mmCIF file of N, CA and C in Angstrom:
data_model
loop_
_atom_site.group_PDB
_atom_site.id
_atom_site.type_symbol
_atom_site.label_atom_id
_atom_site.label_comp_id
_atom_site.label_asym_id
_atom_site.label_seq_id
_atom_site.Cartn_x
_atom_site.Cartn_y
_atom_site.Cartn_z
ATOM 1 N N UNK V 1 121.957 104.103 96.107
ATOM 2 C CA UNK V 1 120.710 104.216 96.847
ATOM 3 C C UNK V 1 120.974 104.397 98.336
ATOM 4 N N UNK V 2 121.687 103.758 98.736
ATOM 5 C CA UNK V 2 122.506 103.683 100.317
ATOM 6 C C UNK V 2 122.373 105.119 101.162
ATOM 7 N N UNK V 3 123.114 105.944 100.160
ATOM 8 C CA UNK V 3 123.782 107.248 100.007
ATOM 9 C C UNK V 3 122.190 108.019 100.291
ATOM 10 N N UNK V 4 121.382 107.813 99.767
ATOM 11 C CA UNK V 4 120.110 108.298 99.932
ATOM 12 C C UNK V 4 119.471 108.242 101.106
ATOM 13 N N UNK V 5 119.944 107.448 102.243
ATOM 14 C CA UNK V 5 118.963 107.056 103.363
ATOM 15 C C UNK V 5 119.878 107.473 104.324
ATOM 16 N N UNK V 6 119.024 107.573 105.509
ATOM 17 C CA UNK V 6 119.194 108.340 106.779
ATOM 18 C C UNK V 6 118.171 107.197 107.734
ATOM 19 N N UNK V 7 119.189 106.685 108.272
ATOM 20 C CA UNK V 7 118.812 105.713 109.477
ATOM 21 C C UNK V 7 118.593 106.417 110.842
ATOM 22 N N UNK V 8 116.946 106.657 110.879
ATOM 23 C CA UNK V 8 117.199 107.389 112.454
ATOM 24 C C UNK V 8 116.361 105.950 113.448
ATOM 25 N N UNK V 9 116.914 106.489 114.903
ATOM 26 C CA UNK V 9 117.032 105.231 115.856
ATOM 27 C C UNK V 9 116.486 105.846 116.452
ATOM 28 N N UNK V 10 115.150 106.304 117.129
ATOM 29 C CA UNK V 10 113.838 106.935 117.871
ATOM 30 C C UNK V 10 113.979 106.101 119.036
ATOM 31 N N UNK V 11 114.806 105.766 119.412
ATOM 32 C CA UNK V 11 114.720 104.485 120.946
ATOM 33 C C UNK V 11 115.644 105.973 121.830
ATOM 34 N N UNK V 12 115.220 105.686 123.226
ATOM 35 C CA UNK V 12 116.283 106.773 124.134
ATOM 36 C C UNK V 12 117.624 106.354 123.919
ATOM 37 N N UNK V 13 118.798 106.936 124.331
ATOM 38 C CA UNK V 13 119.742 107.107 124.087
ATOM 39 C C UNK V 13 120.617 105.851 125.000
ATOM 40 N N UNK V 14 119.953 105.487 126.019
ATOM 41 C CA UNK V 14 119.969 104.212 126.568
ATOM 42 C C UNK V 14 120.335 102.999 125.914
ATOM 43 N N UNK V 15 118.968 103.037 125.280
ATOM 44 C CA UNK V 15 118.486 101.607 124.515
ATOM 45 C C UNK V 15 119.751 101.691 123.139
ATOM 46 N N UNK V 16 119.857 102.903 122.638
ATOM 47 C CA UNK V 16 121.031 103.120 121.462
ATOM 48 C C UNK V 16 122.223 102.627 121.782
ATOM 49 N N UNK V 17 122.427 102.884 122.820
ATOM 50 C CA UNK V 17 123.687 102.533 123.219
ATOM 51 C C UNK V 17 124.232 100.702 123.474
ATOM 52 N N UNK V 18 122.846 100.651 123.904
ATOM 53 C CA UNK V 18 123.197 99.184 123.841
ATOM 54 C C UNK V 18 123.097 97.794 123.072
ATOM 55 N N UNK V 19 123.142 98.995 121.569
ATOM 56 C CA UNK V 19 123.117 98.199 120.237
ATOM 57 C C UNK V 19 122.100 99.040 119.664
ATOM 58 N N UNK V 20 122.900 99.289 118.361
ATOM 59 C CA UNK V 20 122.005 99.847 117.361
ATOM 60 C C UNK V 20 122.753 99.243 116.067
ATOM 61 N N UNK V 21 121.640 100.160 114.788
ATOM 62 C CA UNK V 21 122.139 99.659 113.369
ATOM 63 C C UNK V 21 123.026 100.369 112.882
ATOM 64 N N UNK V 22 124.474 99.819 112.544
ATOM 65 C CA UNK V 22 125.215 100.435 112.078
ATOM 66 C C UNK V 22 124.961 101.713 111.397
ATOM 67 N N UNK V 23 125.772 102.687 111.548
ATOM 68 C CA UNK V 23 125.582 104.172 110.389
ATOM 69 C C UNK V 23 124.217 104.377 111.127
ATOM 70 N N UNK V 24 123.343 104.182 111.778
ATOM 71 C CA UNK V 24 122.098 105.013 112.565
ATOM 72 C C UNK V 24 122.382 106.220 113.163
ATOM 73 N N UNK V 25 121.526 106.968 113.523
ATOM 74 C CA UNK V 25 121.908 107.692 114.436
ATOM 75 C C UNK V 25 120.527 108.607 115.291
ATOM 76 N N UNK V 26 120.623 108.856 116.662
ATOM 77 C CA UNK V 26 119.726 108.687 117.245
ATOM 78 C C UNK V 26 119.016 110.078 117.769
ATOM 79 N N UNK V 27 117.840 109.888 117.237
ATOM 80 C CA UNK V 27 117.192 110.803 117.926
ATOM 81 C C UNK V 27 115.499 110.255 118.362
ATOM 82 N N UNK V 28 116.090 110.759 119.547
ATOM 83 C CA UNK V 28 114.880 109.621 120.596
ATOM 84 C C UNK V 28 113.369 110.572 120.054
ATOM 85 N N UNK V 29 112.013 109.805 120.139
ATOM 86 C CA UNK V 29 111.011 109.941 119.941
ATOM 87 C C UNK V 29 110.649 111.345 120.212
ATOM 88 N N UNK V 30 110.794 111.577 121.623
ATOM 89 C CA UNK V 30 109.880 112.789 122.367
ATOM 90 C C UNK V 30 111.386 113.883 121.847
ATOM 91 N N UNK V 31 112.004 113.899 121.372
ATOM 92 C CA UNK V 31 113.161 114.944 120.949
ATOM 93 C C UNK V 31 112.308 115.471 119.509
ATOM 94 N N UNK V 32 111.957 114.224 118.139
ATOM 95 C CA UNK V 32 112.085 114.632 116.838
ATOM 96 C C UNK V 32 111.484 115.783 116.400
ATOM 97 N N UNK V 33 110.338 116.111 116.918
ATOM 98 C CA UNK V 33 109.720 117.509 115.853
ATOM 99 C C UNK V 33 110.810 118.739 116.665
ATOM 100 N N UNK V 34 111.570 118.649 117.536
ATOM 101 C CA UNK V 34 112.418 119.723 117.822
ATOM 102 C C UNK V 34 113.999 120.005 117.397
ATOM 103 N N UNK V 35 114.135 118.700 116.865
ATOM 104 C CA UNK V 35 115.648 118.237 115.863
ATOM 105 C C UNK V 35 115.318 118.113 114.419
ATOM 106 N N UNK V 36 114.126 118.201 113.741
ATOM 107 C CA UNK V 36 114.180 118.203 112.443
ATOM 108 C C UNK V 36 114.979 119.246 111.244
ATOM 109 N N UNK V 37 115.343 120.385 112.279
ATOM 110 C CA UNK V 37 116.006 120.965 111.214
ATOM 111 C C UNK V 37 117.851 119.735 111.151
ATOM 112 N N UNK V 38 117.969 119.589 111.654
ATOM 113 C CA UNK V 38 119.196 118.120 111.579
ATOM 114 C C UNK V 38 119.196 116.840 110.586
ATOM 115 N N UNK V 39 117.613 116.812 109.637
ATOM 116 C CA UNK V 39 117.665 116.233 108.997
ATOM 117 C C UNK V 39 117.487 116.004 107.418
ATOM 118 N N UNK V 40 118.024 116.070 106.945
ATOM 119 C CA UNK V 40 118.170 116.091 105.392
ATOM 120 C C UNK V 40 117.281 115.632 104.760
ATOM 121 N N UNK V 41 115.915 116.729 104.319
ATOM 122 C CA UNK V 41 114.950 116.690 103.514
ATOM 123 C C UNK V 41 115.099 116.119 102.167
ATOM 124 N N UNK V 42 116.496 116.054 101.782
ATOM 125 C CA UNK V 42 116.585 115.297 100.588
ATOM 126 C C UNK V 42 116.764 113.915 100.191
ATOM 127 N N UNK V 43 116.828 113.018 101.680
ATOM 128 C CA UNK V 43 117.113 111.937 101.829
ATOM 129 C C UNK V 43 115.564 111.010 102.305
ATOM 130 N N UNK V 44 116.012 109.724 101.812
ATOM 131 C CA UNK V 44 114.664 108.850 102.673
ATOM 132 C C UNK V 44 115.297 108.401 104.195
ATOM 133 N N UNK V 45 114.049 109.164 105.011
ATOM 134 C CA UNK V 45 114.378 108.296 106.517
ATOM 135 C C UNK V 45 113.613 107.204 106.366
ATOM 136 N N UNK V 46 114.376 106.399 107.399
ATOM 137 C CA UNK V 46 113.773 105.154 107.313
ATOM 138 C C UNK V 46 114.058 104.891 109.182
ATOM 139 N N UNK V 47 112.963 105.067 109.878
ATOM 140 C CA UNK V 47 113.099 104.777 111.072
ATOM 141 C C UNK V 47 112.959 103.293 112.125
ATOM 142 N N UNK V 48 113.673 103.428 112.814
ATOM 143 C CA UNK V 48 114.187 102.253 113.700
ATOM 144 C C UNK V 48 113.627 102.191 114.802
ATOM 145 N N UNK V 49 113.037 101.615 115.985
ATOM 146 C CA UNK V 49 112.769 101.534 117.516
ATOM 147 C C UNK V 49 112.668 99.853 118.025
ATOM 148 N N UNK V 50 112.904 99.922 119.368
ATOM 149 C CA UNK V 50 112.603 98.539 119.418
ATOM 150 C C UNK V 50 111.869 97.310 119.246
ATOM 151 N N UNK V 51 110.642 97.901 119.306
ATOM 152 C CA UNK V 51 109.201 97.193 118.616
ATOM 153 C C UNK V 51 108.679 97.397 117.320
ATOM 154 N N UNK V 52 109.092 98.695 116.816
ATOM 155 C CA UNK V 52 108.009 99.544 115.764
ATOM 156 C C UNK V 52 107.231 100.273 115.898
ATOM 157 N N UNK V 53 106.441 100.127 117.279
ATOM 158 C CA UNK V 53 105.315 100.988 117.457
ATOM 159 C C UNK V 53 106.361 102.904 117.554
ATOM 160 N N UNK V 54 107.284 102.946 117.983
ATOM 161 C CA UNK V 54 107.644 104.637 118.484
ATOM 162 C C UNK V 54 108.235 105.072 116.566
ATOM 163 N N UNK V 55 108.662 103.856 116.146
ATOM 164 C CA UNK V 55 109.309 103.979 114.500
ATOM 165 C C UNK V 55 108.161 104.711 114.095
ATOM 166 N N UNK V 56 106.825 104.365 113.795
ATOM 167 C CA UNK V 56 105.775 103.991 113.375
ATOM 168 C C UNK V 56 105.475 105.922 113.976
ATOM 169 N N UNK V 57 105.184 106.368 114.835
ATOM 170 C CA UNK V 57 104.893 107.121 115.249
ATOM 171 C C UNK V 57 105.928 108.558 114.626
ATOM 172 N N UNK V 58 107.407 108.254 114.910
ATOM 173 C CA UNK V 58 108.639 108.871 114.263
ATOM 174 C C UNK V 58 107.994 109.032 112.959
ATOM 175 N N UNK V 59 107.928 108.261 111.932
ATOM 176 C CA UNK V 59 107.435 108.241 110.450
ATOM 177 C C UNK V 59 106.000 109.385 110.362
ATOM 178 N N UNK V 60 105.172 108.873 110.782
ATOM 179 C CA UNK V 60 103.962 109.933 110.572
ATOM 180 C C UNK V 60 104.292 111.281 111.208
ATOM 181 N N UNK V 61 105.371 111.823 111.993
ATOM 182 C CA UNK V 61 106.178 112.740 112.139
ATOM 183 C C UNK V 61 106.500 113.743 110.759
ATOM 184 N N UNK V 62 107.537 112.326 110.401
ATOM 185 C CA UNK V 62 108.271 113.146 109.395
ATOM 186 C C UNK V 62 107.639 113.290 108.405
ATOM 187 N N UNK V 63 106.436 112.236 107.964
ATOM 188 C CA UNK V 63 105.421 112.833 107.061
ATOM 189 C C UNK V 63 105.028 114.223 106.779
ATOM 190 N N UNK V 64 104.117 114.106 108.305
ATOM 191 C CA UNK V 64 103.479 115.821 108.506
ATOM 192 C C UNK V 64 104.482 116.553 107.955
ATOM 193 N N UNK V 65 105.654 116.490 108.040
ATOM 194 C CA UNK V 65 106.334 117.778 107.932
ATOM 195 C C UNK V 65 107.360 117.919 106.769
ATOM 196 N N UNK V 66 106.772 117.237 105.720
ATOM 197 C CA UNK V 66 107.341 116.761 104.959
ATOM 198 C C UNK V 66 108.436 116.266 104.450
ATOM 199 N N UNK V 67 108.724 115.221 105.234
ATOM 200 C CA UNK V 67 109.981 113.953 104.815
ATOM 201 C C UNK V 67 109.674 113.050 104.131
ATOM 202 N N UNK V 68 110.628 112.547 103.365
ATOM 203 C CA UNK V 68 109.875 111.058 102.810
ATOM 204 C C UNK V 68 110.405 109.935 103.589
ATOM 205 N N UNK V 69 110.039 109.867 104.006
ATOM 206 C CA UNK V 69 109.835 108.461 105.797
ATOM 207 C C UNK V 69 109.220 107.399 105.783
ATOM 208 N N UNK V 70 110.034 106.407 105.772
ATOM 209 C CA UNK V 70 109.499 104.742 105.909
ATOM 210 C C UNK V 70 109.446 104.367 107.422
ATOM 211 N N UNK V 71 108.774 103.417 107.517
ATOM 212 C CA UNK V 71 109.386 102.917 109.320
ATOM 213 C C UNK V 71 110.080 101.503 108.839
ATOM 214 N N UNK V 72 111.368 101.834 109.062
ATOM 215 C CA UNK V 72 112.411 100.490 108.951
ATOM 216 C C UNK V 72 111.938 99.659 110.101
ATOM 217 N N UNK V 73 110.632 99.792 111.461
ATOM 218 C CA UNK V 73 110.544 98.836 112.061
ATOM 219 C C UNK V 73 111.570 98.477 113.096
ATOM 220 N N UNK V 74 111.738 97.166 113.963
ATOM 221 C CA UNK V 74 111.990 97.010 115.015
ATOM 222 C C UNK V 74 113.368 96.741 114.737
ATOM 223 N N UNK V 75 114.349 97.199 115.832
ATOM 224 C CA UNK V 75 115.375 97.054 115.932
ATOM 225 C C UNK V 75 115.892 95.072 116.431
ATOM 226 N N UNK V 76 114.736 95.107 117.259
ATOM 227 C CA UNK V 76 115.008 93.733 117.908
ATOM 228 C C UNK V 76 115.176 92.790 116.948
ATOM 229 N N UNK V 77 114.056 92.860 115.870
ATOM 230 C CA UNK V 77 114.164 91.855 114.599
ATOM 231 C C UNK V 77 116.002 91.766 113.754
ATOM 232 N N UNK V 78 116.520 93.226 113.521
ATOM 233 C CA UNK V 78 117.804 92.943 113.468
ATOM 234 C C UNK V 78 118.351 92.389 114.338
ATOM 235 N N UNK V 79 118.598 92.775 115.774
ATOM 236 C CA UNK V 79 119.637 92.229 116.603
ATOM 237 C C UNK V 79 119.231 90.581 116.777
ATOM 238 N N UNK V 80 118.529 90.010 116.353
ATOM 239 C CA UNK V 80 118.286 88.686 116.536
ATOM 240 C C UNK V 80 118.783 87.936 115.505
ATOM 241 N N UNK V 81 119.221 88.744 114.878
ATOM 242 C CA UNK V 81 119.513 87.990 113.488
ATOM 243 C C UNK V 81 121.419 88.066 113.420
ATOM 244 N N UNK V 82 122.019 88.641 114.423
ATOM 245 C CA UNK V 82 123.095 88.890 114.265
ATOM 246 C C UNK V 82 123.792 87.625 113.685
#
């Protein structure tokens, strides 16, 4: 199932840098409808940001355009848990 998902990290490249979820990889909010050909329609995204709210926004993205897209929600909730 693992193998199936695509962790994208919608936070700027900033905030990525200064901790993200392993195997993520980042493409900041105001970038995604111009990087979607980069992402593998055959996979579930499951998006990341620091609060949820830009995840949340990322997801109804990849909806429209047909991805199958969860919002994995706030990054902070992981890093607190380290």
């Amino acid at each position: 199932m693992i193998q199936n998902i695509i962790l994208i990290d919608v936070r700027t490249p900033e905030e990525f840098q200064n901790g993200h979820f392993p195997n993520s990889i980042n493409i900041p909010l105001h970038e995604l409808e111009n990087r979607l050909n980069e992402i593998d329609r055959s996979k579930i995204i499951v998006t990341l940001c620091r609060s949820g709210a830009r995840s949340e926004q990322a997801k109804s993205i990849l909806i429209k355009h047909g991805y199958n897209s969860s919002n994995g929600g706030a990054w902070s909730v992981f890093n607190e848990n380290k």
